Short mmCIF file of C-alpha atoms in Angstrom, two decimals:
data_model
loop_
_atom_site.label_atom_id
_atom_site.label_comp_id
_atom_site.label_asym_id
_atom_site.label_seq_id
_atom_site.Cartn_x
_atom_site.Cartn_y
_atom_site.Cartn_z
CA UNK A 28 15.08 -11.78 27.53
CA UNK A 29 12.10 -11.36 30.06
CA UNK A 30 13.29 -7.73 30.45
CA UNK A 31 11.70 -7.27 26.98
CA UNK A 32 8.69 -9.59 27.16
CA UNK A 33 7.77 -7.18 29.94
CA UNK A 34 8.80 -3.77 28.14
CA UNK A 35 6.43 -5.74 25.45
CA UNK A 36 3.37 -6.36 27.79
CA UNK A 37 3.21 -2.26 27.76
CA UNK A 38 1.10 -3.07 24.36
CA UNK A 39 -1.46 -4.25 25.87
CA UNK A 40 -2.41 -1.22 27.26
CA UNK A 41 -3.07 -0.11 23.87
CA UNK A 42 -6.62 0.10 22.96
CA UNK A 43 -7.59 -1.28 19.53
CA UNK A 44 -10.14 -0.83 16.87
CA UNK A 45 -13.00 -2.58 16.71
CA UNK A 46 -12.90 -3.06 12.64
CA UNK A 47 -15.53 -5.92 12.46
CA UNK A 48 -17.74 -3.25 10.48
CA UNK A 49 -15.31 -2.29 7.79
CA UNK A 50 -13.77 -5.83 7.11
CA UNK A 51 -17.09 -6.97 6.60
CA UNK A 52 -18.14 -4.07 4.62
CA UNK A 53 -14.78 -2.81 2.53
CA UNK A 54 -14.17 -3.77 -0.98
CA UNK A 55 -11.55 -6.24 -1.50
CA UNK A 56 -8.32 -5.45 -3.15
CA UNK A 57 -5.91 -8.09 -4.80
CA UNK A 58 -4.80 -10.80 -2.39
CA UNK A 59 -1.98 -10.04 -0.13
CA UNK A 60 -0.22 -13.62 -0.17
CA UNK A 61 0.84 -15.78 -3.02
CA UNK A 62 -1.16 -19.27 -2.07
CA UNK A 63 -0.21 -22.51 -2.87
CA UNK A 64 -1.76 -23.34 -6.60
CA UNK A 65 0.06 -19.42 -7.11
CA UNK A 66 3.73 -20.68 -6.32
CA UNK A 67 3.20 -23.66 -7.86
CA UNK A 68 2.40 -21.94 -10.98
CA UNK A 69 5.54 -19.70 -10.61
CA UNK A 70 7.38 -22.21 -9.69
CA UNK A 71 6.67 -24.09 -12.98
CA UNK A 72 7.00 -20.41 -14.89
CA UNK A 73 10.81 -20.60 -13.28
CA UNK A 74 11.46 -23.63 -14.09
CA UNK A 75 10.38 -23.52 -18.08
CA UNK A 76 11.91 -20.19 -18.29
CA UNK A 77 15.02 -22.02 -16.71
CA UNK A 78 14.95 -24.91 -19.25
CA UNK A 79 14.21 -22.02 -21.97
CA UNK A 80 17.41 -20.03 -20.89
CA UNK A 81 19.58 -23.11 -21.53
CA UNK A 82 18.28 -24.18 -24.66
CA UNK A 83 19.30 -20.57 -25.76
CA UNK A 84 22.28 -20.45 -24.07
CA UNK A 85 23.30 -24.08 -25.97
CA UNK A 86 22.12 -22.62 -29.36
CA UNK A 87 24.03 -19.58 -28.65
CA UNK A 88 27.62 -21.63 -27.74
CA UNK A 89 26.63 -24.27 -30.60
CA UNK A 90 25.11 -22.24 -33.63
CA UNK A 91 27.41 -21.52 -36.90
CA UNK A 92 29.66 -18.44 -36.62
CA UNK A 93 28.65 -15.87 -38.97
CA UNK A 94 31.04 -12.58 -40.33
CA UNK A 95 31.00 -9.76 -37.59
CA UNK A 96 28.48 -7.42 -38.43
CA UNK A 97 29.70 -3.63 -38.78
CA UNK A 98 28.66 -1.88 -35.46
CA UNK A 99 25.70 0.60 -35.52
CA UNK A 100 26.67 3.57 -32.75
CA UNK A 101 23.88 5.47 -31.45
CA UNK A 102 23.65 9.22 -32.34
CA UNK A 103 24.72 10.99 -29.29
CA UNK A 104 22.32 12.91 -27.76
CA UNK A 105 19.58 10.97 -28.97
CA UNK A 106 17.07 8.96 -26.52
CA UNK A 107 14.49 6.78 -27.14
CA UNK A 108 10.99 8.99 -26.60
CA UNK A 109 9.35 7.83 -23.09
CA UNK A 110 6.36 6.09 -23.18
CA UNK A 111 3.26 5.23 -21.36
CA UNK A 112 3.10 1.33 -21.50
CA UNK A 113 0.37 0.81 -19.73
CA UNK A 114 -3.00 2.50 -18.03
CA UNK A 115 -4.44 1.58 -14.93
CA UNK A 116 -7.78 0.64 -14.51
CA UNK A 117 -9.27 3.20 -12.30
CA UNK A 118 -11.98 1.68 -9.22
CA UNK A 119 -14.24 5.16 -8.98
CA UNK A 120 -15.87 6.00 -6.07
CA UNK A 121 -18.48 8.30 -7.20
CA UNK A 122 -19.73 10.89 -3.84
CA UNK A 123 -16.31 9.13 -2.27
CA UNK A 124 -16.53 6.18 0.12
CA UNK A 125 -15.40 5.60 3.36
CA UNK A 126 -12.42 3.01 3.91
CA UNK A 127 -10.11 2.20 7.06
CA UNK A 128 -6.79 3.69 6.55
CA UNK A 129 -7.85 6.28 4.02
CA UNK A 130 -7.84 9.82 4.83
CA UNK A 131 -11.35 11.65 4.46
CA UNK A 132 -13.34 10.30 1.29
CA UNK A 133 -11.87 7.19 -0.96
CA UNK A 134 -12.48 9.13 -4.74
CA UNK A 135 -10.61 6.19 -6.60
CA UNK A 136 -8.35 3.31 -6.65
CA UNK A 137 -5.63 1.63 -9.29
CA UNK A 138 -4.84 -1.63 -7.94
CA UNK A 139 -2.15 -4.36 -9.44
CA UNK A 140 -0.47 -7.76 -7.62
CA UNK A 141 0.14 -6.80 -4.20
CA UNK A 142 0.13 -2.93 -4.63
CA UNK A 143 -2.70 -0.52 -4.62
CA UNK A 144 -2.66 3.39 -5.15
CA UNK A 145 -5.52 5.36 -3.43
CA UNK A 146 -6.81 8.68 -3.83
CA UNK A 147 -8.75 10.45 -2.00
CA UNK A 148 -10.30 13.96 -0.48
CA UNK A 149 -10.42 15.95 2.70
CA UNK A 150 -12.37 18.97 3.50
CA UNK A 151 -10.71 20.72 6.10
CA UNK A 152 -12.09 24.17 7.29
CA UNK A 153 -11.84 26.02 3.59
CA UNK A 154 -9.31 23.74 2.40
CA UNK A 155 -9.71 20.50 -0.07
CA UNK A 156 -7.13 18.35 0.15
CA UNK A 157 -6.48 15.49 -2.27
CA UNK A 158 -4.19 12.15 -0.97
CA UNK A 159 -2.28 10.16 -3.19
CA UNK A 160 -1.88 7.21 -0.93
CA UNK A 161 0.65 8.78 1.59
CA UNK A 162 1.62 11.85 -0.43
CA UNK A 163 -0.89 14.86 -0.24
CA UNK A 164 -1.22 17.96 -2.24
CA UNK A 165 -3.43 20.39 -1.23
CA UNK A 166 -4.72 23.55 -3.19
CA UNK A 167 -7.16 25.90 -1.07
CA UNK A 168 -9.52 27.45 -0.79
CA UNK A 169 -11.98 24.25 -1.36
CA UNK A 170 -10.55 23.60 -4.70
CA UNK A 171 -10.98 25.65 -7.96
CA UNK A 172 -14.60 27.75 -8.26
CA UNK A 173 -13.88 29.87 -11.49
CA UNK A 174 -13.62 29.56 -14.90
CA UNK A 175 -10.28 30.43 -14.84
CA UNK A 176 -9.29 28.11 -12.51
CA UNK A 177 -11.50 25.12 -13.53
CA UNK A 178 -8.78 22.61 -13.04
CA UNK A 179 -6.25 21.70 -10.93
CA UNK A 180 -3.40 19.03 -11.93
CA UNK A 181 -1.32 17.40 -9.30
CA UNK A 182 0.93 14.41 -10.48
CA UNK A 183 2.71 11.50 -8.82
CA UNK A 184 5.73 9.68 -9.80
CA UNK A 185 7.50 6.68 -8.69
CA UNK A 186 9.58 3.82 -9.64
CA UNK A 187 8.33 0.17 -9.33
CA UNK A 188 10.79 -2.41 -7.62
CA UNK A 189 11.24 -3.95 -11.27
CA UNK A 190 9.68 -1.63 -13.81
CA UNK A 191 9.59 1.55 -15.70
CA UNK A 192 7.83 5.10 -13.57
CA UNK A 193 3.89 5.06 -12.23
CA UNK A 194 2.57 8.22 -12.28
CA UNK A 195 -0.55 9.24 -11.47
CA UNK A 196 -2.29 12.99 -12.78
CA UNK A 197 -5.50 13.95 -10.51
CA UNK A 198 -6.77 16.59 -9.30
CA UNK A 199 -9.85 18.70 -8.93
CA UNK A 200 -12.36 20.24 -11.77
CA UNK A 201 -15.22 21.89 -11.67
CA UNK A 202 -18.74 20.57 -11.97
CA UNK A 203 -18.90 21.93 -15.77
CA UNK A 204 -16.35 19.52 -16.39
CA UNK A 205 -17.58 16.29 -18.84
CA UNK A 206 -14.14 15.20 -19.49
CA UNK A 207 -10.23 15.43 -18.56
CA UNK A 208 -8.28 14.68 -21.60
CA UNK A 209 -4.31 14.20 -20.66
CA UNK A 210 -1.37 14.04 -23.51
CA UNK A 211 1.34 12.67 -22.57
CA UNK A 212 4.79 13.07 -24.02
CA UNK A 213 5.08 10.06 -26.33
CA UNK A 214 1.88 11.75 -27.97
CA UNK A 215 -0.53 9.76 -25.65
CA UNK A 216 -3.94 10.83 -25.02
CA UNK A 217 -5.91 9.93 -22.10
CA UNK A 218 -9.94 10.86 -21.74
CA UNK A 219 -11.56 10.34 -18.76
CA UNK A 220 -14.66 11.47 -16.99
CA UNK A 221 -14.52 13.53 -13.76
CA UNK A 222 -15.98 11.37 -11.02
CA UNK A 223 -18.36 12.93 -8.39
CA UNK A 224 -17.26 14.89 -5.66
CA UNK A 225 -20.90 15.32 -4.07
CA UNK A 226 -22.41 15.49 -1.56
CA UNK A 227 -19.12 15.63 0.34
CA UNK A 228 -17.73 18.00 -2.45
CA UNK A 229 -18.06 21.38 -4.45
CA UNK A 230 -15.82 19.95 -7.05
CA UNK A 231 -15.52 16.70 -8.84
CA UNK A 232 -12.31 14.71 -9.31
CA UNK A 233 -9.82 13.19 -12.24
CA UNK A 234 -7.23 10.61 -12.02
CA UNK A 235 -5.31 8.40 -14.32
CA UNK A 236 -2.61 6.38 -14.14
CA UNK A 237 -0.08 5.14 -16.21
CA UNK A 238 3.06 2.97 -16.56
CA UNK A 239 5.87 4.10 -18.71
CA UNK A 240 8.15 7.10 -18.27
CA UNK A 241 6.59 9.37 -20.60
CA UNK A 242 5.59 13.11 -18.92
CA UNK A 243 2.54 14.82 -18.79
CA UNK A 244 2.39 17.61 -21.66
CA UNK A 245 -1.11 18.82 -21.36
CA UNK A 246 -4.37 18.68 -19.06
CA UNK A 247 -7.58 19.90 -20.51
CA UNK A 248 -10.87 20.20 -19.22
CA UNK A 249 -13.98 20.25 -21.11
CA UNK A 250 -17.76 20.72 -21.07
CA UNK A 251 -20.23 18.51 -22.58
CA UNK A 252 -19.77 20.46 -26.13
CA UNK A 253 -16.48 19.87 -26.54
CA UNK A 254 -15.74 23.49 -25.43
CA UNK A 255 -12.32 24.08 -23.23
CA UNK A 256 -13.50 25.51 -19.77
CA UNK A 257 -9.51 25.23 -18.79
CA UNK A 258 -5.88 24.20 -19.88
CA UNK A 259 -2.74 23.31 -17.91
CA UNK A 260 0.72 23.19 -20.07
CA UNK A 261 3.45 21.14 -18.00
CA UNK A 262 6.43 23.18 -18.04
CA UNK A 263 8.53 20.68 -16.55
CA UNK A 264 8.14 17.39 -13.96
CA UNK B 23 -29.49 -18.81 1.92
CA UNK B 24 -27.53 -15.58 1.35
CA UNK B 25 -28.54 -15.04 5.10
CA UNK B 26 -27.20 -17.81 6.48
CA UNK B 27 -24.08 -17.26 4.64
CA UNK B 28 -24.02 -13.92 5.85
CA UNK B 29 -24.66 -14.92 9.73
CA UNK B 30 -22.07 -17.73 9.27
CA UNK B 31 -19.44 -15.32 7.66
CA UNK B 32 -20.21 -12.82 11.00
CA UNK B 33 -19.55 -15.35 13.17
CA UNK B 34 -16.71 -16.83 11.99
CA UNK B 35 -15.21 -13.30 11.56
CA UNK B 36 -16.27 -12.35 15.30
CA UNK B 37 -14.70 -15.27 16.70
CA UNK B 38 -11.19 -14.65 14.72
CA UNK B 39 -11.46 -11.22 15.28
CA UNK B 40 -11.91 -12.02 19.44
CA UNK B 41 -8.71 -14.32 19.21
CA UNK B 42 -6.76 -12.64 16.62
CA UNK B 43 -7.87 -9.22 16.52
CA UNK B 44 -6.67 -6.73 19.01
CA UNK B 45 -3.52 -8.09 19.61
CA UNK B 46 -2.58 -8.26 15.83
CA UNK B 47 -3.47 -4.45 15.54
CA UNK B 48 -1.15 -3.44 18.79
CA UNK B 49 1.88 -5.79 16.75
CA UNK B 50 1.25 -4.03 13.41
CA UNK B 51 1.09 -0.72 15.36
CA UNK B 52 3.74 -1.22 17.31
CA UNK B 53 5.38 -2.38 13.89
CA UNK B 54 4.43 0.28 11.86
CA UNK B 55 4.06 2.80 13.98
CA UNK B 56 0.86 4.37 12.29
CA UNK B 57 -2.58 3.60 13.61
CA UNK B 58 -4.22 4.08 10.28
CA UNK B 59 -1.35 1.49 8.72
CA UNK B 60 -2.10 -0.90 11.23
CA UNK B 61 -5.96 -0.60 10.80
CA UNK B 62 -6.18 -0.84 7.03
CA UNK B 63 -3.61 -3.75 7.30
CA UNK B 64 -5.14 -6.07 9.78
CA UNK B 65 -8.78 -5.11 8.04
CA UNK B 66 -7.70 -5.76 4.69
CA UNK B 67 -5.45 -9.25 6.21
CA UNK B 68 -9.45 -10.07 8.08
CA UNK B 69 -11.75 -9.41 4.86
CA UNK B 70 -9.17 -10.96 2.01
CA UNK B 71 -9.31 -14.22 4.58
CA UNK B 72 -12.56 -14.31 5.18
CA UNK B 73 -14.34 -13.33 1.23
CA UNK B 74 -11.23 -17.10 0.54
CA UNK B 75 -13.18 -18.97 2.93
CA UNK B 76 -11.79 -22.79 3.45
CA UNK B 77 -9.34 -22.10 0.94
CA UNK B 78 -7.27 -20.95 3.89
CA UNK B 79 -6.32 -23.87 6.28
CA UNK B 80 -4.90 -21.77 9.22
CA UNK B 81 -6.66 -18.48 9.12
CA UNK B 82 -4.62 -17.26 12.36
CA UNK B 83 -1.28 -17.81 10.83
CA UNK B 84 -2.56 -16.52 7.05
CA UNK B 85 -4.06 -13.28 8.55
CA UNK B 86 -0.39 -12.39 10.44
CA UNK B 87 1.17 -13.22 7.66
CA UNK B 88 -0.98 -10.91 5.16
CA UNK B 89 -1.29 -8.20 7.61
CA UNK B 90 2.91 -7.78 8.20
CA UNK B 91 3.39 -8.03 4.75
CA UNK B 92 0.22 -4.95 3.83
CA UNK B 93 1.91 -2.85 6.12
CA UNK B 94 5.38 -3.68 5.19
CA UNK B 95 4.45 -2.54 1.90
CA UNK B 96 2.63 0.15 2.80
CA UNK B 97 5.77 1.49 4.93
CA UNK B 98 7.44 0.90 1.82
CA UNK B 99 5.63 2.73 -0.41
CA UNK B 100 5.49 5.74 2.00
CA UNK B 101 9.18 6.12 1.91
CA UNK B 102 9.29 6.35 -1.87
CA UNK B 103 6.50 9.13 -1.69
CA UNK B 104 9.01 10.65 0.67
CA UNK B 105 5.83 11.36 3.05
CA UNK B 106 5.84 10.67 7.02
CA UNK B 107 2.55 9.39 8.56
CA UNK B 108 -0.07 11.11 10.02
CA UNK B 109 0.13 10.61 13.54
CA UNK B 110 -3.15 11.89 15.28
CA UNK B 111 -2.89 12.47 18.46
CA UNK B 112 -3.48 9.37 20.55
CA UNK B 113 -3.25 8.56 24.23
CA UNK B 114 -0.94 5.87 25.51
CA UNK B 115 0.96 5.05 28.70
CA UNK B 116 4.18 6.20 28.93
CA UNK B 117 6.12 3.01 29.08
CA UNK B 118 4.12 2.04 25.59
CA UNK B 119 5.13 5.22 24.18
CA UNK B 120 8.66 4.63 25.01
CA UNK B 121 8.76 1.31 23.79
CA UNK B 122 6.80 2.52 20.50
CA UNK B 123 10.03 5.72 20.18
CA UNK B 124 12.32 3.03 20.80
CA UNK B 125 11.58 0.35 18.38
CA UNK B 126 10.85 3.63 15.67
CA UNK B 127 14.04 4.03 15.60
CA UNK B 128 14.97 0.84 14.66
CA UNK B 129 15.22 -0.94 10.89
CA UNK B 130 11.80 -2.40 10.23
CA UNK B 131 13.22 -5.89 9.48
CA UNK B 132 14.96 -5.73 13.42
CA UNK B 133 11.32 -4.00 14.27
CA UNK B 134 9.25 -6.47 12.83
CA UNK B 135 11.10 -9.69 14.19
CA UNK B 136 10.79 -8.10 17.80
CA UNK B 137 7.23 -7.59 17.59
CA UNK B 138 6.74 -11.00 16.59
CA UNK B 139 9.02 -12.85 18.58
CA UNK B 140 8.69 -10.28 21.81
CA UNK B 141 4.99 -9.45 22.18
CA UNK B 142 3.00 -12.04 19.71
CA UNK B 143 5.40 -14.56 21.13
CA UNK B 144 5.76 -16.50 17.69
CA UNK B 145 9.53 -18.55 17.67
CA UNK B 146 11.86 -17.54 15.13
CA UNK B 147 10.79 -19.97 12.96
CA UNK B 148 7.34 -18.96 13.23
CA UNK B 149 8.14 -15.18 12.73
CA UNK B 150 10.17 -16.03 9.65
CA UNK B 151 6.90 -17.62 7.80
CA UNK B 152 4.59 -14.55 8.52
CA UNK B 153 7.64 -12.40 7.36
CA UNK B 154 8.71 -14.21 4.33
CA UNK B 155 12.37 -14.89 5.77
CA UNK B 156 14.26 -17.75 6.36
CA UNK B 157 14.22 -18.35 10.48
CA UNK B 158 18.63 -17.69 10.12
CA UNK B 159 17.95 -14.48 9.03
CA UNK B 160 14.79 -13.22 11.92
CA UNK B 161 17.86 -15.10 14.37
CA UNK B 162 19.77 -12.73 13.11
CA UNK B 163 17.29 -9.58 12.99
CA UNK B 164 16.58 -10.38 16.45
CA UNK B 165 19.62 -10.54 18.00
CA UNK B 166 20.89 -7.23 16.54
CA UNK B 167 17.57 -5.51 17.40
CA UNK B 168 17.44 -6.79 20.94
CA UNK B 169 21.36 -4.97 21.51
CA UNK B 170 19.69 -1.66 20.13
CA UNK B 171 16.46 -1.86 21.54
CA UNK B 172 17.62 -2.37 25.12
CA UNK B 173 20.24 0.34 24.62
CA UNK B 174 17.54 2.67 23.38
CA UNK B 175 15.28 1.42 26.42
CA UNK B 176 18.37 1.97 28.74
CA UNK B 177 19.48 5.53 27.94
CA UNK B 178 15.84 6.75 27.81
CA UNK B 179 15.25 4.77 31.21
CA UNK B 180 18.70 6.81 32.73
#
């Protein structure tokens, strides 16, 4: 055992951050730990939801028989539409931010329970990089200048430990741009307002994000009139 | 007032951040394996405890505890992006780098209980509350990551 306390003390050597700055100066996200008055209150959730589940359970066993009920087969080949159940509130970081364990310039943040998604932008050399948390999608060179290529769309997917798809749709547009509105599959339409990239930035930045498993169909960006400076169709995800 | 608070909240984090600091970033490094995971973790564990004030009793034990569990889900949440860290480049001895390969390639539930239990020198019982396990299973955890750690040590030693 004192083999490894020793192959441990090798540590020590390690030379840490001083982060007394940035904890007193970073914005707080959700709490990390469930406290006391929290379990209590989920403990009481379990337990009504317990007492709930036999009370149906009895009904069930005890109730009056009816006649069976012809069966109802679903049509083959025929799915419920996905949906987007839920939006994230988006924290915007207008000019982008600094934050410890962020790479380059915090643009936004979705945060829920114990989870939070970041995104944010590098510059590197003649590149712009955007980070979705730990995955990154970069499109050179320093994001999209023309008309024709006013807007970029990147999109993010995953599946919660209990719950339907996140995804995420960000990306770059240019300064023109008043508004990103997304559809979605289920027929969904998201509008949001780019948020400053500058001074760090040429370009300003999108994101939303949503719950649900529906699929991005379209990204539009517009000016102030209303006018379409650029479209992206989503082939397929 | 505001100032006062302010000063008072300054010290209080200086003097946690003297006992607790350093040597919770080198456990969640050495846990994680990512400096900026580590950072984030223990700097988000520091400000959440500090902005709850005296609603924490034991701010040592509650600022482990949050900091595992940030980068545990962090760690987590990389491997569904399917993305590896960043690693900059960063100097470090050479028996700290072994020991940093070694426990890498170990499960992060074996990883974890050795950090705690091996360098932060917390019992089993103690390492099971910061980790949200029961102390049978970090028993367990430890005892399978000690065989693989010291075999890992041993061949890179030979």
């Amino acid at each position: 055992m004192s083999d490894l306390r020793e192959r441990f003390k090798a540590l020590d050597a390690l030379e840490a951050p001083d982060l007394q700055q940035e904890i007193l100066t970073r914005p707080l996200r959700p709490a990390p730990a469930p406290d006391r008055r929290q379990r209590l209150v989920a403990g009481t959730l379990a337990g009504l939801v317990a007492v709930l589940g036999i009370a149906v359970g009895g009904w069930a066993l005890l109730r009056p028989r009816e006649a069976p009920r012809p069966v109802t087969e679903p049509t083959p080949g025929v799915t419920a539409p996905p949906q987007v159940q839920e939006v994230f509130d988006i924290e915007r970081f207008p000019g982008g931010s600094k934050a410890v364990g962020v790479r380059g310039r915090l643009i936004a943040r979705a945060v829920e329970a114990d989870r939070f998604w970041t995104l944010s932008a590098t510059r590197r050399k003649d590149n712009l990089c955007l980070h979705l948390n730990s995955g990154t999608v970069c499109g050179g060179p320093a994001g999209p200048r023309t008309e024709a290529g006013s807007i970029g769309v990147f999109r993010s997917s995953e599946e919660g430990p209990q719950g339907p798809e996140v995804t995420f749709v960000y990306g770059p547009v240019v300064k023109r741009v008043a508004e990103v509105s997304i559809s979605f599959s289920d027929g969904t339409t998201i509008r949001t307002s780019p948020i400053s990239g500058s001074p760090g930035f040429e370009v300003d930045f999108y994101v939303v994000g949503v719950r649900g498993t529906a699929r991005v169909s379209t990204v539009l960006a517009l000016d102030r009139g209303g006018n379409i400076l650029g479209t992206v169709e989503s082939s397929s995800d | 007032v505001d100032a006062r608070v302010t000063t008072d909240r300054e010290a209080e984090l200086s003097r946690l951040w003297r006992e607790q600091g350093p040597r919770l970033w080198r456990a969640v490094f050495a846990y994680s394996g990512d400096r900026e995971v580590a950072a984030d973790a223990v700097a988000e564990a520091f400000a959440q405890c500090l902005g709850r004030g005296r609603e924490v009793r034991s701010p040592a034990g509650w600022i482990w505890r949050a900091a595992f569990r940030l980068a545990a889900g962090e760690l987590h949440r990389r491997t569904r992006w399917s993305s590896a860290p960043e690693n900059d480049a960063y100097e470090m001895t050479e028996p700290a780098t072994d020991l940093l390969r070694a426990l890498g390639s170990l499960p992060s539930k074996q990883r974890a209980a050795l950090v705690l239990h091996y360098y932060a020198g917390y019992t089993s019982r103690e390492a099971a509350r910061i980790l949200g396990s029961s102390p049978a299973t970090v028993r367990v955890h430890l005892s399978q990551g000690r065989k693989q750690l010291r075999r890992l040590l041993e061949d890179h030693d030979e």
